[in-house]
mmCIF file of C-alpha atoms in Angstrom:
data_model
loop_
_atom_site.group_PDB
_atom_site.id
_atom_site.type_symbol
_atom_site.label_atom_id
_atom_site.label_comp_id
_atom_site.label_asym_id
_atom_site.label_seq_id
_atom_site.Cartn_x
_atom_site.Cartn_y
_atom_site.Cartn_z
ATOM 1 C CA ASN A 278 -50.629 24.404 69.114
ATOM 2 C CA LEU A 279 -51.826 27.277 66.331
ATOM 3 C CA VAL A 280 -52.556 24.601 63.383
ATOM 4 C CA GLY A 281 -53.939 21.780 65.699
ATOM 5 C CA GLU A 282 -56.698 24.434 66.900
ATOM 6 C CA LEU A 283 -57.466 25.516 64.171
ATOM 7 C CA ALA A 284 -58.402 22.217 62.809
ATOM 8 C CA ARG A 285 -60.193 21.156 65.848
ATOM 9 C CA GLN A 286 -62.338 24.634 64.906
ATOM 10 C CA GLY A 287 -62.764 23.464 61.354
ATOM 11 C CA VAL A 288 -60.616 26.705 59.925
ATOM 12 C CA LEU A 289 -58.283 24.016 58.388
ATOM 13 C CA PRO A 290 -59.332 20.252 57.360
ATOM 14 C CA SER A 291 -55.878 18.949 58.998
ATOM 15 C CA ALA A 292 -53.569 18.915 61.471
ATOM 16 C CA SER A 293 -50.769 19.624 59.228
ATOM 17 C CA PHE A 294 -47.845 22.151 57.706
ATOM 18 C CA ALA A 295 -44.927 21.891 55.787
ATOM 19 C CA LEU A 296 -41.961 24.483 54.808
ATOM 20 C CA ALA A 297 -40.272 25.010 52.022
ATOM 21 C CA LEU A 298 -37.110 26.914 52.061
ATOM 22 C CA ARG A 299 -34.584 28.225 50.075
ATOM 23 C CA ALA A 300 -31.821 30.297 51.089
ATOM 24 C CA GLU A 301 -32.345 33.178 47.770
ATOM 25 C CA GLY A 302 -36.730 33.027 46.844
ATOM 26 C CA PRO A 303 -39.563 32.427 47.931
ATOM 27 C CA SER A 304 -40.037 30.452 51.340
ATOM 28 C CA ARG A 305 -43.476 28.694 52.389
ATOM 29 C CA LEU A 306 -44.879 27.926 55.143
ATOM 30 C CA ILE A 307 -48.522 25.799 53.809
ATOM 31 C CA LEU A 308 -50.847 25.021 56.275
ATOM 32 C CA ALA A 309 -52.672 21.596 55.881
ATOM 33 C CA PRO A 310 -51.098 21.087 52.600
ATOM 34 C CA ASP A 311 -52.190 18.859 49.909
ATOM 35 C CA GLU A 312 -51.479 17.679 46.606
ATOM 36 C CA ALA A 313 -52.122 21.019 44.614
ATOM 37 C CA ALA A 314 -50.181 22.659 47.295
ATOM 38 C CA MET A 315 -47.425 20.957 46.353
ATOM 39 C CA ARG A 316 -46.970 20.488 43.116
ATOM 40 C CA ALA A 317 -47.124 24.165 43.139
ATOM 41 C CA VAL A 318 -44.048 23.903 44.908
ATOM 42 C CA GLY A 319 -42.530 21.843 41.988
ATOM 43 C CA VAL A 320 -42.399 18.091 44.905
ATOM 44 C CA ALA A 321 -44.536 15.402 43.732
ATOM 45 C CA PRO A 322 -46.668 14.396 46.147
ATOM 46 C CA GLY A 323 -45.179 10.633 45.800
ATOM 47 C CA GLY A 324 -42.071 12.523 46.356
ATOM 48 C CA LEU A 325 -41.937 12.368 50.588
ATOM 49 C CA ALA A 326 -40.127 10.257 52.284
ATOM 50 C CA TRP A 327 -41.624 9.896 55.502
ATOM 51 C CA PHE A 328 -40.678 9.412 59.026
ATOM 52 C CA ALA A 329 -42.070 8.412 62.566
ATOM 53 C CA VAL A 330 -41.837 10.793 64.834
ATOM 54 C CA ASP A 331 -41.015 10.494 68.659
ATOM 55 C CA ALA A 332 -43.380 13.338 69.822
ATOM 56 C CA ARG A 333 -42.615 12.000 73.478
ATOM 57 C CA HIS A 334 -41.705 16.093 74.401
ATOM 58 C CA GLY A 335 -43.754 17.601 72.118
ATOM 59 C CA GLU A 336 -41.219 17.399 69.522
ATOM 60 C CA TRP A 337 -41.170 16.846 65.928
ATOM 61 C CA ALA A 338 -37.766 13.737 66.581
ATOM 62 C CA LEU A 339 -37.305 11.919 63.536
ATOM 63 C CA PRO A 340 -34.743 8.400 64.523
ATOM 64 C CA VAL A 341 -31.339 9.077 63.532
ATOM 65 C CA SER A 342 -28.673 6.249 62.319
ATOM 66 C CA GLY A 343 -25.525 7.386 61.297
ATOM 67 C CA VAL A 344 -23.796 10.414 60.446
ATOM 68 C CA SER A 345 -21.420 10.500 57.411
ATOM 69 C CA VAL A 346 -18.282 13.620 56.249
ATOM 70 C CA ASP A 347 -17.951 12.361 52.345
ATOM 71 C CA GLY A 348 -19.288 10.122 52.089
ATOM 72 C CA GLU A 349 -17.381 8.262 55.392
ATOM 73 C CA ALA A 350 -19.160 7.522 58.716
ATOM 74 C CA VAL A 351 -18.358 8.753 61.457
ATOM 75 C CA GLU A 352 -17.624 5.924 64.178
ATOM 76 C CA GLY A 353 -19.679 5.428 66.710
ATOM 77 C CA ALA A 354 -22.133 8.575 65.573
ATOM 78 C CA CYS A 355 -25.545 7.150 66.306
ATOM 79 C CA GLY A 356 -24.786 3.744 64.904
ATOM 80 C CA GLY A 357 -25.129 1.813 68.402
ATOM 81 C CA ARG A 358 -28.910 0.753 69.847
ATOM 82 C CA GLY A 359 -31.307 3.236 69.447
ATOM 83 C CA GLY A 360 -29.512 5.131 67.388
ATOM 84 C CA CYS A 361 -29.817 9.585 67.870
ATOM 85 C CA ARG A 362 -32.931 11.177 68.024
ATOM 86 C CA ALA A 363 -32.473 14.551 65.737
ATOM 87 C CA ILE A 364 -35.347 17.737 66.553
ATOM 88 C CA VAL A 365 -35.991 19.291 62.837
ATOM 89 C CA ASP A 366 -36.454 22.848 64.414
ATOM 90 C CA SER A 367 -36.966 25.536 61.903
ATOM 91 C CA GLY A 368 -35.994 28.508 64.664
ATOM 92 C CA THR A 369 -32.434 26.918 64.562
ATOM 93 C CA ALA A 370 -30.417 28.758 62.108
ATOM 94 C CA GLY A 371 -28.068 25.218 62.100
ATOM 95 C CA LEU A 372 -27.024 21.777 62.731
ATOM 96 C CA VAL A 373 -26.587 20.810 66.989
ATOM 97 C CA LEU A 374 -25.178 17.285 67.568
ATOM 98 C CA PRO A 375 -24.050 15.358 71.079
ATOM 99 C CA GLY A 376 -21.010 16.947 72.636
ATOM 100 C CA PRO A 377 -19.089 14.281 70.837
ATOM 101 C CA LEU A 378 -20.083 13.220 67.693
ATOM 102 C CA ALA A 379 -19.923 17.551 66.902
ATOM 103 C CA ARG A 380 -15.786 17.329 67.695
ATOM 104 C CA ALA A 381 -15.257 14.098 65.843
ATOM 105 C CA VAL A 382 -17.472 16.488 62.936
ATOM 106 C CA LEU A 383 -15.226 19.420 63.003
ATOM 107 C CA LYS A 384 -11.562 17.238 63.731
ATOM 108 C CA ARG A 385 -12.536 16.339 59.873
ATOM 109 C CA MET A 386 -12.677 20.102 59.369
ATOM 110 C CA PRO A 387 -9.873 22.619 57.227
ATOM 111 C CA GLY A 388 -9.762 25.921 58.374
ATOM 112 C CA LEU A 389 -12.470 28.353 57.171
ATOM 113 C CA GLY A 390 -9.426 30.838 56.171
ATOM 114 C CA ASP A 391 -9.953 33.788 53.805
ATOM 115 C CA CYS A 392 -14.066 32.814 53.726
ATOM 116 C CA SER A 393 -13.522 32.454 49.979
ATOM 117 C CA ALA A 394 -15.695 30.602 48.052
ATOM 118 C CA GLY A 395 -12.313 28.875 46.788
ATOM 119 C CA THR A 396 -12.378 27.596 49.928
ATOM 120 C CA LEU A 397 -15.789 26.779 51.401
ATOM 121 C CA ALA A 398 -16.720 24.138 47.894
ATOM 122 C CA ALA A 399 -13.877 22.860 49.926
ATOM 123 C CA LEU A 400 -15.213 22.166 52.651
ATOM 124 C CA PRO A 401 -17.165 18.423 53.509
ATOM 125 C CA ARG A 402 -20.297 17.266 52.752
ATOM 126 C CA LEU A 403 -22.710 16.329 56.176
ATOM 127 C CA ALA A 404 -25.247 13.427 55.702
ATOM 128 C CA PHE A 405 -27.722 12.331 57.927
ATOM 129 C CA ALA A 406 -29.302 8.551 57.996
ATOM 130 C CA LEU A 407 -32.300 8.892 58.775
ATOM 131 C CA GLY A 408 -34.628 5.661 58.280
ATOM 132 C CA ASN A 409 -32.868 4.007 54.974
ATOM 133 C CA ARG A 410 -32.619 7.510 53.951
ATOM 134 C CA SER A 411 -29.655 9.530 53.340
ATOM 135 C CA PHE A 412 -29.513 13.490 53.470
ATOM 136 C CA GLU A 413 -26.690 16.034 52.183
ATOM 137 C CA VAL A 414 -25.732 19.542 53.864
ATOM 138 C CA GLU A 415 -23.990 21.128 52.280
ATOM 139 C CA PRO A 416 -20.879 23.395 53.328
ATOM 140 C CA ALA A 417 -23.575 26.468 51.987
ATOM 141 C CA SER A 418 -25.816 25.427 54.404
ATOM 142 C CA TYR A 419 -23.665 25.040 57.446
ATOM 143 C CA VAL A 420 -21.349 27.820 56.884
ATOM 144 C CA GLU A 421 -22.448 31.522 57.740
ATOM 145 C CA VAL A 422 -21.109 33.948 56.320
ATOM 146 C CA SER A 423 -21.098 37.725 56.973
ATOM 147 C CA ASP A 424 -23.510 40.025 54.724
ATOM 148 C CA VAL A 425 -20.911 43.384 56.301
ATOM 149 C CA ASP A 426 -17.875 41.616 55.940
ATOM 150 C CA PRO A 427 -17.298 38.434 53.453
ATOM 151 C CA SER A 428 -14.072 38.186 54.542
ATOM 152 C CA HIS A 429 -15.755 37.084 57.781
ATOM 153 C CA CYS A 430 -17.769 33.450 58.206
ATOM 154 C CA ARG A 431 -18.402 30.735 61.524
ATOM 155 C CA LEU A 432 -19.523 26.642 60.918
ATOM 156 C CA MET A 433 -23.009 26.994 62.605
ATOM 157 C CA ILE A 434 -22.545 23.840 63.719
ATOM 158 C CA GLN A 435 -22.542 23.410 67.001
ATOM 159 C CA PRO A 436 -22.045 20.636 69.875
ATOM 160 C CA MET A 437 -23.926 19.624 73.281
ATOM 161 C CA ASP A 438 -22.808 18.722 76.417
ATOM 162 C CA SER A 439 -25.537 16.897 78.962
ATOM 163 C CA ASP A 440 -25.421 13.826 81.502
ATOM 164 C CA ASP A 441 -28.592 12.791 80.243
ATOM 165 C CA SER A 442 -30.397 11.457 77.096
ATOM 166 C CA ILE A 443 -30.052 14.566 75.610
ATOM 167 C CA THR A 444 -26.015 13.572 74.921
ATOM 168 C CA ARG A 445 -27.742 11.344 71.539
ATOM 169 C CA THR A 446 -30.324 14.746 70.504
ATOM 170 C CA ALA A 447 -29.666 16.401 67.681
ATOM 171 C CA ILE A 448 -31.296 19.627 66.000
ATOM 172 C CA LEU A 449 -31.513 19.631 62.519
ATOM 173 C CA GLY A 450 -32.401 23.978 62.052
ATOM 174 C CA GLN A 451 -32.838 25.761 59.092
ATOM 175 C CA ALA A 452 -29.556 24.692 57.829
ATOM 176 C CA PHE A 453 -30.915 20.817 57.227
ATOM 177 C CA LEU A 454 -33.941 22.466 55.940
ATOM 178 C CA MET A 455 -32.693 25.010 53.581
ATOM 179 C CA GLY A 456 -33.614 23.381 49.765
ATOM 180 C CA ARG A 457 -36.244 20.803 51.304
ATOM 181 C CA TYR A 458 -39.750 20.654 51.731
ATOM 182 C CA VAL A 459 -40.677 19.082 54.939
ATOM 183 C CA ALA A 460 -44.112 18.315 55.992
ATOM 184 C CA PHE A 461 -45.075 17.934 59.700
ATOM 185 C CA ASP A 462 -48.254 15.980 60.055
ATOM 186 C CA GLN A 463 -49.542 16.200 63.268
ATOM 187 C CA ALA A 464 -52.432 13.935 63.420
ATOM 188 C CA ALA A 465 -50.897 10.980 62.164
ATOM 189 C CA GLY A 466 -47.392 11.906 64.815
ATOM 190 C CA LYS A 467 -45.207 11.688 61.120
ATOM 191 C CA VAL A 468 -43.262 14.195 58.982
ATOM 192 C CA GLY A 469 -42.222 14.320 55.603
ATOM 193 C CA VAL A 470 -39.300 15.234 53.412
ATOM 194 C CA ALA A 471 -38.409 16.372 50.049
ATOM 195 C CA ALA A 472 -36.827 18.128 47.889
ATOM 196 C CA TYR A 473 -37.123 21.702 47.318
ATOM 197 C CA PRO A 474 -36.864 21.869 43.202
ATOM 198 C CA HIS A 475 -33.119 23.086 42.046
ATOM 199 C CA LEU A 476 -31.347 22.816 45.192
ATOM 200 C CA ALA A 477 -31.514 19.443 47.224
ATOM 201 C CA ALA A 478 -30.881 17.509 44.120
ATOM 202 C CA SER A 479 -28.219 15.016 46.384
ATOM 203 C CA ASP A 480 -31.407 13.699 48.654
ATOM 204 C CA ALA A 481 -32.281 10.734 48.600
ATOM 205 C CA ALA A 482 -28.774 9.095 48.189
ATOM 206 C CA PRO A 483 -28.941 5.086 49.684
ATOM 207 C CA ALA A 484 -27.733 5.358 53.479
ATOM 208 C CA ALA A 485 -25.742 2.663 54.660
ATOM 209 C CA PRO A 486 -28.067 -0.843 55.716
ATOM 210 C CA SER A 487 -27.890 0.367 59.419
ATOM 211 C CA ASP A 488 -30.311 -2.740 61.837
ATOM 212 C CA THR A 489 -32.117 1.264 63.599
ATOM 213 C CA ALA A 490 -33.344 2.009 61.190
ATOM 214 C CA ALA A 491 -36.408 2.586 61.015
ATOM 215 C CA ALA A 492 -39.108 4.742 58.699
ATOM 216 C CA ALA A 493 -42.632 5.127 58.551
#
């Protein structure tokens, strides 16, 4: 890939990059981020939670040990042996979940109604347990409101059904990335996640203990 090739040629000091995304205000792509670059966007160098990547398919896939809706665990959601894997993908707008999990989550969602701020505020928060950390996704991130007609909106949560191992695979897109600083270290095979200041203060709430949690 481009970052790896630039590092091989000596253009970059390391095969790494970071995304710092916001729904409003500046978003950034940082190549070969160092501590100075992190501090420049308000992220403490020691504030990242690092997770080993499952790179068998050339993806930035992280282990997921559980999913909850407003603090209540979704039964059977990635809690079994091996858990689930979540691909971090900035090219996906919302959240793509294994079919059974997506339907279980959507059953807990009230109707969107008139898409007013009050209606959206009443929607539940989702949380994904990565290793021993829990990362929330708020309604403002997983609901898309039309710029043309604000009375129209849609949930950005999609089911993915398959007969193979992909049934235990989720895709965490922009809905998860928004308001976060996410570092991708290709050489070390790991991903680091931290709050992008002022927009994800709920990050890093302790997750329920799980035997399948794994972090690096």
